[in-house]
């Protein structure tokens, strides 16, 4: 048995995560058909039997990756409070933390490939709908606290998250180490809204 496969729950979870990252990495490089279970397991440093024991099949491994992406994305959106600046700063920090994670980067790189397969499309659509609904709920609460009626909640989401996701494209394209100033972004966003009210 590979030493990477021994151990307790921590090792079990680490092995599953390694398999996910390896699977998504090979999917990005070789496409759906080219990412075979033997190569995925080898890249993760485990046997093919271990991959089947953890996931059962390549499709289930990719579906698990999509599910994990959904969980990570939904977890970044905080419950609203009366401190709008703190809420938006936490949202921005959480998003950037996820964007820099290797699993997120791999998933973003393979989205076009996976979306071509109908078996995964429903999962993606559900994640998008949940993320949009939760984001809209937070932004809607913020806009009520700010008492700003000039923009729709959807426009506010794009205005706030747009620069963060543009930065994420830079990370995806060049693995950029350029930092993103969350505090400045939140203050510019809020300053723009408040100045529009004058």
C-alpha positions in Angstrom: 0.0 0.0 0.0 1.2 3.5 -0.8 2.2 5.4 2.3 -0.1 8.2 1.2 -3.0 5.9 1.6 -2.3 4.9 5.2 -3.6 6.7 8.3 -6.8 8.0 9.8 -9.5 10.4 8.8 -7.1 13.2 8.0 -5.2 11.0 5.5 -8.5 9.8 4.0 -9.7 13.4 3.4 -6.2 14.4 2.1 -6.3 11.5 -0.4 -9.8 12.5 -1.6 -8.7 16.1 -2.1 -5.5 15.0 -4.0 -7.6 12.8 -6.2 -9.9 15.7 -6.9 -7.1 18.1 -7.8 -5.3 15.5 -9.9 -8.5 14.6 -11.7 -9.4 18.2 -12.5 -5.8 19.0 -13.5 -5.8 16.1 -16.0 -9.2 17.1 -17.2 -7.9 20.6 -18.0 -4.9 19.1 -19.8 -6.3 16.1 -21.6 -10.1 16.7 -21.8 -12.9 14.5 -20.5 -11.9 11.4 -22.5 -8.2 11.8 -22.0 -8.4 12.1 -18.2 -8.5 8.3 -17.4 -8.7 6.9 -13.9 -5.3 5.2 -14.1 -3.5 8.5 -14.8 -5.6 10.4 -12.2 -4.7 7.9 -9.5 -1.0 7.9 -10.5 -0.9 11.7 -10.4 -2.4 11.7 -6.9 0.2 9.1 -5.8 -2.3 6.3 -5.1 -3.6 3.2 -6.8 -6.5 3.1 -9.2 -8.3 0.9 -6.7 -8.0 3.7 -4.2 -9.7 6.1 -6.6 -12.6 3.6 -7.1 -12.8 3.1 -3.3 -13.2 6.8 -2.7 -15.3 7.8 -5.7 -16.5 4.8 -7.6 -15.9 6.3 -11.0 -14.4 9.2 -12.9 -17.8 10.9 -13.3 -18.5 10.7 -9.5 -15.1 12.2 -8.8 -15.8 15.1 -11.1 -19.3 15.5 -9.7 -17.8 15.6 -6.2 -15.4 18.4 -7.4 -18.4 20.4 -8.6 -20.2 19.8 -5.3 -17.2 20.9 -3.4 -16.9 24.1 -5.5 -20.6 24.8 -4.7 -20.0 24.4 -1.0 -16.9 26.6 -1.1 -18.7 29.3 -3.0 -21.8 29.4 -0.8 -19.6 29.4 2.3 -18.0 32.7 1.3 -21.2 34.7 1.7 -21.6 35.9 5.3 -24.9 36.3 7.1 -25.9 40.0 6.9 -25.4 42.2 9.9 -25.9 46.0 10.5 -22.3 46.7 9.7 -22.3 46.8 5.9 -18.6 47.6 5.5 -17.7 44.6 7.7 -20.0 42.3 5.8 -18.6 43.4 2.4 -15.0 43.1 3.7 -15.7 39.6 4.9 -17.3 38.7 1.6 -14.3 40.1 -0.4 -11.8 38.3 1.9 -13.6 35.0 1.7 -13.9 35.2 -2.1 -10.2 35.9 -2.5 -9.3 33.1 -0.2 -11.3 30.7 -2.3 -10.0 32.1 -5.5 -6.4 31.4 -4.4 -7.1 27.8 -3.5 -5.8 25.1 -5.8 -9.1 23.3 -6.0 -10.9 26.5 -7.1 -8.3 27.3 -9.7 -8.5 23.8 -11.2 -12.3 23.9 -11.2 -12.4 27.3 -12.9 -10.0 26.0 -15.6 -12.2 23.0 -16.4 -15.7 24.6 -16.2 -16.0 24.8 -20.0 -15.1 21.2 -20.4 -17.5 19.9 -17.7 -20.3 22.1 -18.8 -20.4 20.4 -22.2 -21.6 17.2 -20.5 -25.3 17.2 -19.6 -24.7 15.1 -16.5 -22.8 17.9 -14.9 -24.7 20.9 -16.3 -27.6 20.6 -13.8 -25.2 20.7 -11.0 -23.5 23.8 -12.3 -26.9 25.5 -12.8 -28.0 24.7 -9.3 -24.7 26.1 -7.8 -25.1 29.3 -9.9 -28.7 29.8 -8.8 -27.8 29.2 -5.1 -24.8 31.5 -5.2 -26.8 34.3 -7.0 -29.7 34.0 -4.5 -27.4 34.1 -1.5 -25.4 37.0 -2.9 -28.5 38.9 -3.8 -29.9 38.4 -0.2 -26.7 39.9 1.3 -26.6 42.8 -1.2 -30.3 43.4 -0.8 -29.8 43.7 3.0 -26.8 46.0 2.5 -28.7 48.3 0.1 -31.6 48.6 2.6 -29.1 49.6 5.3 -27.4 52.1 3.0 -30.9 53.1 1.8 -29.7 53.4 -1.8 -32.4 52.9 -4.4 -30.6 54.1 -7.6 -29.3 50.6 -8.5 -31.0 47.2 -8.6 -29.6 44.5 -6.3 -28.2 42.7 -9.4 -26.3 45.8 -10.5 -24.8 46.1 -7.0 -23.7 42.5 -7.1 -21.9 43.1 -10.4 -20.4 46.4 -9.3 -19.0 44.8 -6.1 -18.0 41.3 -7.3 -16.9 42.3 -10.8 -13.4 43.6 -9.8 -12.8 40.5 -7.6 -13.6 38.1 -10.4 -11.6 40.1 -12.8 -8.7 39.7 -10.4 -9.4 36.0 -10.3 -9.0 35.8 -14.1 -5.5 37.3 -13.6 -4.8 34.6 -11.0 -6.0 31.9 -13.4 -4.1 33.1 -16.4 -0.8 33.9 -14.8 -0.9 32.5 -11.3 -0.4 36.2 -10.4 1.0 37.0 -6.9 -0.3 40.6 -7.2 -2.4 41.4 -4.1 -5.9 42.7 -4.1 -6.6 45.4 -1.6 -10.0 44.3 -0.1 -10.3 47.3 2.3 -9.8 49.8 -0.5 -12.2 48.0 -2.8 -15.0 48.0 -0.2 -14.4 51.6 0.7 -14.4 52.7 -3.0 -17.6 50.8 -3.5 -19.4 52.3 -0.5 -18.0 55.8 -1.2 -19.4 55.6 -4.7 -22.8 54.7 -3.4 -22.8 57.4 -0.7 -21.5 60.1 -3.0 -24.3 59.3 -5.5 -26.8 60.2 -2.8 -25.6 63.7 -2.4 
